[in-house]
Amino acid sequence: MNETVTKKMMLFFPRCECEKPIIYHLVKDHNLVVNVYRAKVTPEEEGYLVLDVTGTEDDIERAMAFVKTFNVTINCTGKGVTWDESRCTHCGYCITHCPTDALYIADEATREVAFNEADCIECLACIRVCPFGACASAF
Amino acid sequence: MKTYQQINDRIESGKAVVLTADEIIGYVEKKGLAAAAEEVDVVTTATFGPMCSSGCVLNFGHSKPKIRMSEAWVEDVLVYTGLAAVDVYLGATQLRHADPANMYHPGEFRYGGGHVIEDLVAGKTLQLFALSYGTDCYPRREIRTYFTIEDLNQATMVNPRNCYQNYNVAINDSDKTIYTYMGLLEPNRRNANYCSAGQLSPLLNDPYYETIGMGTKVWLAGAHGHVYAEGTQHAGAVARTPAGVPKGGAGTLALTADMKQMRPEVVRGVSLLGYGVSLALGIGIPIPVLNEQILKRTCVRDRDILAPVVDYGTDYPQNTGRVIGHVNYEQLRSGRIKVEGKDVAVGSLSSYCKALETANLLADEIRAGDFQLARPIASLAKENKMKPLVIRQKEP
Ligand code: SF4
Ligand code: SF4
C-alpha cells in the first residue's frame, strides 16, 4: 500500500472556492507531489485546474476526500484537452508540434494517428494547429 | 494488352481484379510484371488533402416573387453571383463576413467556404441571404431563407485544380515563425511540412498522363465524377527522374461531380492558422492496366519519388525559384528528413490514412461492378510550362 502512483485529473472549482489554498494542503497535509499543467480562473470566477498528483493510493484517496469538502468537482476521465477521433483525418500534422508524443502515429503502415491522454501536458499546441478542429479544450 | 471495353466487361460481370497502388507494388514483385499485367485489371490511386482551388455551383430555384441575386452569402460566406439569377459559385477559400483575418496575427480562420461545403454535404441547414437591385422580371430586392442540399436543384462541385502531381516540402530559412498554406513553419529549419499521398497519389502513378486525361471517370469524395479539363497551373514539362516521375508540382486536374452523392467524411473544411480556410477532399482515380508499361508505372514507390525542399521564408514568397534540395517520400513518411546535413522533423497536411481508405473504397466499388472506367476524350498536355505573371507598364 506504500507504492506511489501518479494520477492525472481535472478539478473544477465553482465560484468562491478559488481563493482557498487547496494545493498547499495537498502537499503539506497529504504528502503529495503536485504537478500543475494548466490553471484558469474565468471572469465568472470559476476555476479550472489540470494537474497530476503523485503519492500512495491512501494519501491520494484522503486528499481527494479533503478536496471534495470544498464543493470541487474532480474529473479523472475527460481531462482538459480532448481529441475527437471522428474529426481527426490522421494527417499527422500535429505530431511535430506535440512536445510529448501524446499525439502519435499508432500504425506505421496506415499512418493512423492516436492520442494517449496520459502523456498530454496540455500545452494546447495541437488545438492551435490542427486544421480539422479535432482537438479541443474544456476551458 | 487489354482494352477499356474488356476491362469494363470484366467489371460488369463482377470478375475484375482490382488492387490499390499500395498493394500492387508487392503483387508485381511476387508475380512478375508480365503475369500481373495479364491478371490485374485496375489499380486504384487516391489522395486526401487540402485543395484550395475547389468550389461548387449551386442553383437555388426561384422564390415568389423572383430575385436576380446580385450579392449573396451562405452562412455569411460571400458567394459569387456573376452568373444567372439564382446560380452562385461558392469557393473553398472564401472567408466568412467580418472574419478579422490576420488583423490579430496569426488569425484562426475557424469557418469559411470550405466549412460551408462540408456542412452542405453533411446535410446541415444553412442560411442564404441575398440582395438585388430589382428588375422588371426579377422584382425582389432581398431574401433570407434556410435550405439543405436536398432543396437545391443542383449542387455541382467544380474544382479548377485538384490532385497536384507532386508538391513542395516547405521549410523556413528565416529567423521568425511563419504561417503558410503549408502550415506553421518554425524559424531556422526547425520543422518541415509536405502534402502528397506519394506512391498512392493519382498522377504519380500515371506520370505521363496515359490513362488520366479529360473525361477520365473519378471518385470525387464518393460521387462518380470526371476530369473536365486540365487543372489550372498544369505544367507537364518539368524535371523528371529517369523513370519519368516529376521532381516537383507538374500536372493537375480539374474535377467535377454531383455533391448530392458525396460522403461527408471526405469533404472537410480546413482552417490554417495565420493563412486562411480551405477544403480537404478525398479523391480516388482508377488506372486501367492496359499494358505492362502502364502497370509498371503504378508500381512507383515512395523512395522513388522526390519532392523539392523549398524555403517559404523568402524563396517562395519572393518567387526566386530556388530549391534547397530533394528528399523522397519514404524519408518524409519516417517523420524526419535531412536538409543539408540538418535533421528536421516533418509533418504532413495530407492524410495517407484517408487516401488509403479512399483507394480501398474505390477498389471495392469497382469489384462490386458499381464503377465503370471511362476512356479519356483528350490527353493532358505534356509539353507546357507554367508562366509567371509579368508586371508591365501600360503601353503609351
Ligand atoms: S492535425 Fe488534427 S486532423 Fe491531423 S492528425 Fe492531428 S489531430 Fe488529427
Ligand atoms: S495539448 Fe500539447 S501535449 Fe497535449 S496532445 Fe496537444 S500538443 Fe500534445
Coordinates of C-alpha atoms and ligand atoms in Angstrom, one line a residue:
Chain A
M1 CA 0.0 0.0 0.0
N2 CA 3.0 2.2 0.2
E3 CA 3.8 2.2 -3.5
T4 CA 3.4 5.6 -5.1
V5 CA 1.2 6.2 -8.1
T6 CA 0.6 9.2 -10.3
K7 CA -2.9 10.3 -11.2
K8 CA -3.9 12.9 -13.6
M9 CA -7.2 14.8 -13.1
M10 CA -9.1 18.0 -13.8
L11 CA -10.6 19.9 -10.9
F12 CA -13.4 22.4 -11.4
F13 CA -13.9 25.0 -8.7
P14 CA -17.2 26.7 -8.6
R15 CA -17.4 30.4 -7.7
C16 CA -15.9 31.4 -4.4
E17 CA -13.6 28.4 -3.9
C18 CA -10.8 29.8 -5.9
E19 CA -9.0 31.7 -3.2
K20 CA -8.6 28.7 -0.9
P21 CA -5.0 27.3 -0.8
I22 CA -6.1 23.8 -1.7
I23 CA -2.9 22.8 -3.4
Y24 CA -0.8 23.9 -0.4
H25 CA -2.8 21.4 1.7
L26 CA -2.4 18.6 -0.8
V27 CA 1.4 19.0 -0.4
K28 CA 1.6 19.8 3.2
D29 CA -1.1 17.6 4.8
H30 CA -1.3 14.8 2.3
N31 CA 2.3 14.3 1.2
L32 CA 1.5 14.6 -2.4
V33 CA 3.8 15.7 -5.2
V34 CA 1.8 18.0 -7.4
N35 CA 2.4 18.8 -11.0
V36 CA 0.1 21.5 -12.4
Y37 CA -0.3 21.6 -16.2
R38 CA -2.8 24.3 -16.6
A39 CA -5.0 26.5 -14.5
K40 CA -7.5 29.2 -15.3
V41 CA -10.0 31.4 -13.4
T42 CA -12.8 32.6 -15.7
P43 CA -14.3 36.1 -15.5
E44 CA -17.2 34.4 -13.7
E45 CA -14.7 33.4 -11.0
E46 CA -14.9 29.7 -11.8
G47 CA -11.7 27.9 -11.7
Y48 CA -10.2 25.0 -13.7
L49 CA -7.1 23.1 -12.8
V50 CA -5.5 20.2 -14.6
L51 CA -2.7 18.5 -12.6
D52 CA -1.2 15.2 -11.7
V53 CA -0.6 14.1 -8.1
T54 CA 2.0 11.5 -7.0
G55 CA 1.7 9.7 -3.7
T56 CA 0.4 6.5 -2.1
E57 CA -3.1 5.3 -3.0
D58 CA -4.1 6.0 0.6
D59 CA -2.8 9.6 0.6
I60 CA -4.4 10.3 -2.7
E61 CA -7.7 9.0 -1.5
R62 CA -7.6 11.1 1.7
A63 CA -6.6 14.1 -0.3
M64 CA -9.5 13.7 -2.7
A65 CA -11.9 13.4 0.2
F66 CA -10.5 16.6 1.5
V67 CA -10.8 18.4 -1.9
K68 CA -14.4 17.3 -2.2
T69 CA -15.3 19.1 1.0
F70 CA -14.8 22.3 -0.9
N71 CA -17.5 21.5 -3.4
V72 CA -14.9 20.9 -6.1
T73 CA -15.7 18.5 -9.0
I74 CA -12.9 16.0 -9.7
N75 CA -12.8 14.6 -13.2
C76 CA -10.4 11.8 -13.8
T77 CA -11.6 10.8 -17.3
G78 CA -12.3 13.8 -19.6
K79 CA -9.3 16.0 -18.9
G80 CA -8.7 19.5 -20.2
V81 CA -7.7 18.5 -23.7
T82 CA -9.8 16.2 -25.9
W83 CA -9.2 14.6 -29.3
D84 CA -12.2 13.8 -31.4
E85 CA -11.3 10.7 -33.3
S86 CA -14.3 11.2 -35.7
R87 CA -13.0 14.6 -36.7
C88 CA -9.3 13.6 -37.0
T89 CA -8.2 12.9 -40.6
H90 CA -4.9 11.3 -39.4
C91 CA -2.9 13.8 -41.5
G92 CA -0.2 13.8 -38.8
Y93 CA 0.4 17.5 -39.0
C94 CA 0.1 17.9 -35.2
I95 CA 2.7 15.3 -34.5
T96 CA 5.7 17.6 -34.9
H97 CA 4.0 20.2 -32.7
C98 CA 3.2 17.9 -29.8
P99 CA 6.1 18.0 -27.3
T100 CA 5.3 14.7 -25.5
D101 CA 4.2 12.4 -28.3
A102 CA 0.7 12.3 -26.7
L103 CA -0.5 12.5 -30.3
Y104 CA 1.4 9.8 -32.2
I105 CA 1.4 7.6 -35.2
A106 CA -0.2 4.4 -34.0
D107 CA 0.2 2.4 -37.1
E108 CA 3.2 2.9 -39.4
A109 CA 1.6 1.2 -42.4
T110 CA -1.7 3.2 -42.5
R111 CA -0.2 6.3 -40.7
E112 CA -3.2 6.3 -38.3
V113 CA -2.9 8.8 -35.5
A114 CA -3.9 8.1 -31.9
F115 CA -4.0 10.2 -28.7
N116 CA -2.6 9.0 -25.4
E117 CA -4.3 11.2 -22.8
A118 CA -1.9 10.3 -20.0
D119 CA 1.1 11.8 -21.9
C120 CA -0.7 15.1 -22.7
I121 CA 0.7 18.1 -20.8
E122 CA -2.0 20.4 -22.1
C123 CA 0.3 22.8 -23.9
L124 CA -2.6 23.4 -26.4
A125 CA -0.3 23.4 -29.4
C126 CA -2.5 20.8 -31.2
I127 CA -5.6 22.9 -30.7
R128 CA -3.9 25.8 -32.4
V129 CA -2.5 23.9 -35.3
C130 CA -5.0 21.1 -36.2
P131 CA -6.5 22.2 -39.5
F132 CA -9.6 20.0 -38.9
G133 CA -10.6 21.1 -35.5
A134 CA -10.1 17.6 -34.0
C135 CA -8.6 18.8 -30.7
A136 CA -10.4 20.9 -28.2
S137 CA -10.0 22.3 -24.7
A138 CA -12.6 22.0 -21.9
F139 CA -11.7 25.6 -20.8
Chain B
M1 CA -2.7 -5.9 -73.7
K2 CA -6.3 -5.1 -72.7
T3 CA -8.8 -2.5 -73.9
Y4 CA -11.1 -0.3 -71.9
Q5 CA -14.0 -2.3 -73.2
Q6 CA -12.6 -5.6 -72.0
I7 CA -11.9 -4.2 -68.6
N8 CA -15.4 -2.7 -68.3
D9 CA -16.9 -6.1 -69.3
R10 CA -15.0 -7.8 -66.5
I11 CA -16.1 -5.1 -64.1
E12 CA -19.7 -5.6 -65.2
S13 CA -19.5 -9.3 -64.7
G14 CA -18.1 -8.8 -61.2
K15 CA -14.8 -10.5 -62.1
A16 CA -12.4 -7.6 -62.3
V17 CA -9.2 -7.9 -60.4
V18 CA -8.5 -4.6 -58.6
L19 CA -5.6 -3.7 -56.4
T20 CA -4.7 -0.4 -54.7
A21 CA -1.5 1.4 -55.8
D22 CA -0.2 0.4 -52.4
E23 CA -0.9 -3.3 -52.8
I24 CA 0.2 -3.5 -56.5
I25 CA 3.9 -3.0 -55.5
G26 CA 4.2 -6.2 -53.6
Y27 CA 2.0 -8.1 -56.0
V28 CA 4.1 -7.3 -59.1
E29 CA 7.2 -8.1 -57.2
K30 CA 5.8 -11.5 -56.4
K31 CA 4.1 -12.4 -59.7
G32 CA 6.4 -10.6 -62.2
L33 CA 5.3 -7.8 -64.5
A34 CA 4.0 -9.9 -67.4
A35 CA 1.9 -12.2 -65.3
A36 CA 0.5 -9.4 -63.2
A37 CA -0.4 -7.3 -66.3
E38 CA -2.4 -10.3 -67.5
E39 CA -4.2 -10.7 -64.2
V40 CA -4.8 -7.3 -62.8
D41 CA -7.5 -5.1 -64.5
V42 CA -7.4 -1.9 -62.4
V43 CA -5.1 -0.2 -59.9
T44 CA -6.8 2.4 -57.7
T45 CA -4.9 5.5 -56.7
A46 CA -6.1 8.2 -54.2
T47 CA -5.3 11.3 -52.3
F48 CA -6.7 13.2 -49.3
G49 CA -5.6 16.7 -48.5
P50 CA -6.4 20.4 -48.7
M51 CA -7.2 21.5 -52.3
C52 CA -7.7 25.2 -52.3
S53 CA -8.9 25.5 -55.9
S54 CA -12.2 23.9 -55.1
G55 CA -15.8 25.1 -55.0
C56 CA -19.3 24.5 -56.2
V57 CA -22.1 25.8 -58.4
L58 CA -25.4 25.9 -56.6
N59 CA -28.8 26.6 -58.1
F60 CA -31.4 27.7 -55.6
G61 CA -34.6 27.7 -57.7
H62 CA -36.9 30.7 -57.8
S63 CA -38.7 32.3 -54.9
K64 CA -42.1 34.1 -55.3
P65 CA -41.7 36.8 -56.5
K66 CA -38.4 36.1 -58.2
I67 CA -35.0 37.6 -57.4
R68 CA -31.8 38.1 -59.5
M69 CA -29.2 37.8 -56.8
S70 CA -26.6 40.4 -57.2
E71 CA -24.8 39.8 -53.9
A72 CA -25.3 36.7 -51.8
W73 CA -24.0 34.9 -48.7
V74 CA -24.3 31.4 -47.5
E75 CA -23.7 31.2 -43.7
D76 CA -22.3 34.7 -44.0
V77 CA -19.7 33.5 -46.5
L78 CA -19.8 35.5 -49.8
V79 CA -20.6 33.6 -52.9
Y80 CA -20.1 34.7 -56.5
T81 CA -23.3 35.9 -58.2
G82 CA -22.0 37.0 -61.6
L83 CA -24.0 34.1 -63.2
A84 CA -27.7 33.6 -64.0
A85 CA -30.3 34.8 -61.5
V86 CA -30.2 32.1 -58.9
D87 CA -26.9 30.4 -59.7
V88 CA -23.9 31.1 -57.5
Y89 CA -20.4 29.8 -57.1
L90 CA -19.1 29.1 -53.6
G91 CA -15.3 29.0 -53.3
A92 CA -13.4 27.0 -50.7
T93 CA -11.1 29.8 -49.6
Q94 CA -13.7 32.5 -49.1
L95 CA -13.6 33.9 -45.6
R96 CA -16.7 34.5 -43.6
H97 CA -18.1 38.0 -43.5
A98 CA -16.4 40.1 -40.7
D99 CA -13.7 37.4 -40.1
P100 CA -10.8 39.5 -38.7
A101 CA -8.5 37.6 -41.0
N102 CA -4.9 38.3 -39.9
M103 CA -5.7 41.5 -38.1
Y104 CA -4.8 39.8 -34.9
H105 CA -1.9 37.7 -36.2
P106 CA -2.0 34.8 -36.6
G107 CA -5.7 34.6 -37.5
E108 CA -7.6 31.5 -36.6
F109 CA -9.9 31.3 -39.6
R110 CA -12.4 28.9 -38.0
Y111 CA -15.1 29.0 -40.6
G112 CA -15.2 29.8 -44.3
G113 CA -16.1 28.5 -47.7
G114 CA -14.6 25.0 -47.1
H115 CA -16.6 24.6 -44.0
V116 CA -19.8 25.7 -45.7
I117 CA -19.2 23.0 -48.4
E118 CA -18.5 20.4 -45.6
D119 CA -21.8 21.4 -43.9
L120 CA -23.7 21.3 -47.1
V121 CA -22.6 17.8 -47.9
A122 CA -23.3 16.8 -44.3
G123 CA -26.9 17.7 -44.9
K124 CA -27.0 20.7 -42.4
T125 CA -29.5 23.5 -42.7
L126 CA -27.8 26.6 -44.0
Q127 CA -28.8 30.3 -44.3
L128 CA -29.0 32.1 -47.6
F129 CA -29.0 35.9 -47.6
A130 CA -29.1 37.7 -50.9
L131 CA -29.6 41.3 -52.2
S132 CA -30.6 42.6 -55.6
Y133 CA -31.2 45.9 -57.4
G134 CA -34.5 44.6 -58.7
T135 CA -35.6 44.4 -62.3
D136 CA -39.0 44.1 -64.1
C137 CA -38.5 40.4 -64.4
Y138 CA -36.9 39.9 -61.0
P139 CA -38.5 42.4 -58.7
R140 CA -37.5 41.1 -55.3
R141 CA -34.6 43.0 -53.7
E142 CA -33.8 40.9 -50.7
I143 CA -34.2 37.3 -49.5
R144 CA -33.3 35.4 -46.3
T145 CA -34.1 31.7 -46.1
Y146 CA -32.8 28.4 -44.9
F147 CA -32.1 25.4 -47.0
T148 CA -30.3 22.0 -47.1
I149 CA -28.6 20.4 -50.1
E150 CA -31.8 18.5 -50.9
D151 CA -33.6 21.7 -51.5
L152 CA -31.2 22.7 -54.3
N153 CA -31.8 21.9 -57.9
Q154 CA -28.1 21.4 -58.5
A155 CA -25.1 21.3 -56.2
T156 CA -22.2 20.6 -58.5
M157 CA -18.6 20.6 -57.4
V158 CA -16.4 22.4 -60.0
N159 CA -12.8 22.3 -58.9
P160 CA -10.3 24.1 -61.2
R161 CA -7.3 22.5 -59.6
N162 CA -7.0 19.2 -57.7
C163 CA -4.6 16.4 -57.4
Y164 CA -1.3 18.1 -57.8
Q165 CA 1.1 15.5 -59.2
N166 CA 3.8 16.2 -56.7
Y167 CA 4.4 19.0 -54.2
N168 CA 6.9 21.1 -52.3
V169 CA 8.3 20.3 -48.9
A170 CA 8.0 23.6 -47.0
I171 CA 10.7 24.8 -44.7
N172 CA 11.6 28.1 -43.1
D173 CA 15.1 29.6 -43.5
S174 CA 14.1 32.9 -41.8
D175 CA 14.6 33.7 -38.1
K176 CA 10.9 34.0 -37.3
T177 CA 7.9 31.7 -37.2
I178 CA 5.8 31.9 -40.4
Y179 CA 2.2 30.8 -41.0
T180 CA 1.6 29.5 -44.5
Y181 CA -0.8 27.4 -46.6
M182 CA 1.8 24.7 -45.9
G183 CA 1.2 25.1 -42.2
L184 CA 3.2 26.6 -39.3
L185 CA 6.9 26.7 -40.0
E186 CA 9.3 27.4 -37.2
P187 CA 12.4 29.5 -37.8
N188 CA 15.8 28.2 -38.8
R189 CA 14.6 25.0 -40.4
R190 CA 13.2 23.6 -37.1
N191 CA 10.4 21.7 -38.9
A192 CA 9.1 21.0 -42.4
N193 CA 5.7 20.1 -43.9
Y194 CA 4.7 18.2 -47.0
C195 CA 1.4 17.5 -48.7
S196 CA 1.1 14.5 -51.0
A197 CA -0.1 10.9 -50.9
G198 CA 3.2 9.8 -52.6
Q199 CA 3.1 6.3 -54.0
L200 CA -0.8 6.3 -53.7
S201 CA -1.2 9.7 -55.5
P202 CA -3.1 9.5 -58.8
L203 CA -0.8 11.4 -61.2
L204 CA 2.4 9.9 -59.6
N205 CA 1.1 6.5 -60.8
D206 CA 0.4 7.8 -64.3
P207 CA 3.3 10.2 -64.7
Y208 CA 2.9 10.7 -68.5
Y209 CA -0.9 11.1 -68.4
E210 CA -1.5 7.9 -70.4
T211 CA -4.8 7.0 -68.8
I212 CA -5.8 10.1 -66.8
G213 CA -7.0 12.8 -69.2
M214 CA -10.1 14.8 -69.9
G215 CA -13.1 12.6 -69.5
T216 CA -11.5 10.1 -67.1
K217 CA -14.0 9.0 -64.5
V218 CA -13.0 9.7 -60.9
W219 CA -14.3 9.1 -57.4
L220 CA -14.7 12.6 -56.1
A221 CA -15.5 12.4 -52.4
G222 CA -17.7 9.4 -53.0
A223 CA -19.5 10.8 -56.1
H224 CA -18.8 9.5 -59.6
G225 CA -17.4 12.5 -61.4
H226 CA -14.8 13.2 -64.1
V227 CA -11.9 15.2 -65.2
Y228 CA -13.4 18.2 -67.1
A229 CA -10.2 19.9 -68.1
E230 CA -6.5 20.1 -67.3
G231 CA -6.2 21.7 -63.9
T232 CA -5.0 25.3 -63.6
Q233 CA -1.2 25.7 -63.5
H234 CA -0.9 22.2 -65.1
A235 CA 2.7 22.0 -66.4
G236 CA 3.8 18.8 -67.9
A237 CA 7.2 20.0 -68.9
V238 CA 9.2 19.7 -65.6
A239 CA 12.3 18.0 -64.5
R240 CA 11.7 14.2 -64.1
T241 CA 13.5 11.2 -62.7
P242 CA 14.7 8.6 -65.2
A243 CA 11.5 6.7 -64.5
G244 CA 9.5 9.8 -65.5
V245 CA 8.4 10.9 -62.1
P246 CA 8.2 14.7 -61.8
K247 CA 10.5 16.2 -59.3
G248 CA 8.0 19.0 -58.4
G249 CA 4.4 20.2 -59.0
A250 CA 3.8 19.4 -62.7
G251 CA 0.3 18.0 -63.6
T252 CA -3.0 19.0 -62.1
L253 CA -6.7 18.0 -62.7
A254 CA -9.9 20.0 -62.9
L255 CA -12.7 17.8 -61.5
T256 CA -16.4 17.9 -61.2
A257 CA -19.1 15.7 -59.6
D258 CA -22.6 15.9 -58.1
M259 CA -22.3 16.9 -54.4
K260 CA -25.6 15.2 -53.5
Q261 CA -23.7 11.9 -54.0
M262 CA -20.7 12.8 -51.8
R263 CA -19.7 11.3 -48.5
P264 CA -19.2 13.9 -45.7
E265 CA -16.2 12.2 -44.1
V266 CA -14.1 13.0 -47.1
V267 CA -15.3 16.6 -47.6
R268 CA -13.7 18.6 -44.8
G269 CA -13.3 22.3 -44.1
V270 CA -9.7 23.3 -43.3
S271 CA -8.5 26.1 -41.0
L272 CA -4.9 27.1 -41.4
L273 CA -3.6 29.3 -38.7
G274 CA -2.4 32.6 -40.0
Y275 CA -3.3 31.7 -43.5
G276 CA -7.0 31.1 -44.2
V277 CA -9.6 28.5 -45.0
S278 CA -9.6 25.7 -47.5
L279 CA -11.3 22.4 -48.3
A280 CA -9.8 18.9 -48.0
L281 CA -11.2 16.2 -50.3
G282 CA -10.7 12.5 -50.7
I283 CA -10.2 11.7 -54.4
G284 CA -9.8 8.3 -56.0
I285 CA -8.8 7.6 -59.6
P286 CA -8.7 4.2 -61.2
I287 CA -5.9 3.3 -63.6
P288 CA -6.8 0.6 -66.2
V289 CA -4.0 -1.9 -66.7
L290 CA -3.9 -1.6 -70.5
N291 CA -0.4 -2.9 -70.8
E292 CA 2.8 -3.7 -68.9
Q293 CA 4.2 -0.2 -69.1
I294 CA 1.2 1.3 -67.5
L295 CA 1.3 -1.3 -64.8
K296 CA 5.0 -0.8 -64.2
R297 CA 4.5 2.9 -63.6
T298 CA 1.8 2.2 -61.0
C299 CA 4.5 0.3 -59.0
V300 CA 6.2 3.5 -58.2
R301 CA 7.4 3.5 -54.5
D302 CA 7.7 6.3 -52.0
R303 CA 11.5 6.0 -52.2
D304 CA 11.5 6.7 -56.0
I305 CA 9.5 9.9 -55.7
L306 CA 11.5 13.1 -55.0
A307 CA 10.0 16.3 -53.6
P308 CA 11.7 19.6 -53.7
V309 CA 12.5 21.3 -50.3
V310 CA 11.6 25.0 -50.6
D311 CA 12.2 27.9 -48.2
Y312 CA 8.8 29.6 -47.5
G313 CA 10.6 32.4 -45.5
T314 CA 12.0 34.1 -48.6
D315 CA 12.2 32.0 -51.7
Y316 CA 8.6 31.0 -52.1
P317 CA 7.0 34.4 -51.4
Q318 CA 9.7 36.2 -53.5
N319 CA 9.3 33.7 -56.3
T320 CA 13.1 33.2 -56.6
G321 CA 12.7 29.6 -57.8
R322 CA 15.5 28.3 -55.6
V323 CA 15.2 24.7 -54.4
I324 CA 17.3 23.7 -51.4
G325 CA 17.4 20.0 -52.3
H326 CA 15.2 16.9 -52.8
V327 CA 14.0 14.3 -50.4
N328 CA 12.0 11.2 -51.1
Y329 CA 8.6 10.2 -49.6
E330 CA 10.0 7.3 -47.7
Q331 CA 12.1 9.8 -45.8
L332 CA 9.2 12.2 -45.4
R333 CA 6.9 9.5 -44.1
S334 CA 9.5 8.5 -41.5
G335 CA 8.9 11.8 -39.8
R336 CA 12.4 13.1 -40.2
I337 CA 14.4 14.3 -43.1
K338 CA 17.9 15.6 -43.6
V339 CA 18.2 19.0 -45.1
E340 CA 21.8 20.0 -45.9
G341 CA 23.0 17.8 -43.1
K342 CA 20.5 19.0 -40.6
D343 CA 18.0 16.6 -39.1
V344 CA 14.5 18.1 -39.4
A345 CA 11.1 16.9 -38.0
V346 CA 8.5 16.7 -40.7
G347 CA 4.7 16.8 -40.6
S348 CA 2.1 16.2 -43.3
L349 CA -1.0 18.1 -44.3
S350 CA -2.4 15.4 -46.5
S351 CA -3.6 12.1 -44.9
Y352 CA -2.1 8.9 -46.1
C353 CA -4.6 7.1 -43.9
K354 CA -7.6 8.7 -45.6
A355 CA -6.0 8.3 -49.0
L356 CA -5.6 4.5 -48.3
E357 CA -9.2 4.3 -47.2
T358 CA -10.3 6.1 -50.4
A359 CA -8.3 3.8 -52.6
N360 CA -9.9 0.8 -50.9
L361 CA -13.4 2.2 -51.1
L362 CA -13.0 2.8 -54.9
A363 CA -11.5 -0.7 -55.3
D364 CA -14.5 -2.2 -53.6
E365 CA -16.9 -0.3 -55.8
I366 CA -15.1 -1.5 -58.9
R367 CA -15.0 -5.1 -57.7
A368 CA -18.7 -4.9 -57.0
G369 CA -19.4 -3.8 -60.6
D370 CA -20.6 -0.3 -59.5
F371 CA -17.9 1.8 -61.1
Q372 CA -17.1 1.6 -64.8
L373 CA -14.0 3.2 -66.3
A374 CA -14.1 5.9 -69.0
R375 CA -11.6 6.3 -71.7
P376 CA -10.3 9.9 -71.8
I377 CA -11.5 12.0 -74.7
A378 CA -8.4 14.2 -74.8
S379 CA -4.9 13.9 -73.2
L380 CA -3.3 16.3 -70.7
A381 CA -0.5 18.4 -72.2
K382 CA 3.0 17.0 -71.6
E383 CA 4.9 19.9 -73.1
N384 CA 3.5 23.1 -71.5
K385 CA 5.3 25.1 -68.8
M386 CA 3.9 27.4 -66.1
K387 CA 4.1 31.1 -67.0
P388 CA 4.8 33.8 -64.4
L389 CA 2.7 37.0 -64.1
V390 CA 4.7 39.8 -65.6
I391 CA 4.2 43.3 -64.2
R392 CA 4.1 45.7 -67.1
Q393 CA 3.6 49.4 -67.6
K394 CA 0.7 50.4 -69.8
E395 CA 1.9 51.0 -73.4
P396 CA 1.7 54.7 -74.3
Ligands
SF4_1 S1 -3.6 17.6 -37.0 FE1 -5.7 17.2 -36.4 S2 -6.6 16.0 -38.0 FE2 -4.3 15.9 -38.3 S3 -3.7 14.1 -37.2 FE3 -3.5 15.8 -35.8 S4 -5.5 15.8 -34.6 FE4 -5.8 14.6 -36.5
SF4_2 S1 -2.1 19.7 -25.7 FE1 0.1 19.7 -26.2 S2 0.8 17.8 -25.2 FE2 -1.4 17.6 -25.3 S3 -1.8 16.5 -27.2 FE3 -1.9 18.7 -27.7 S4 0.2 19.2 -28.4 FE4 0.3 17.2 -27.3

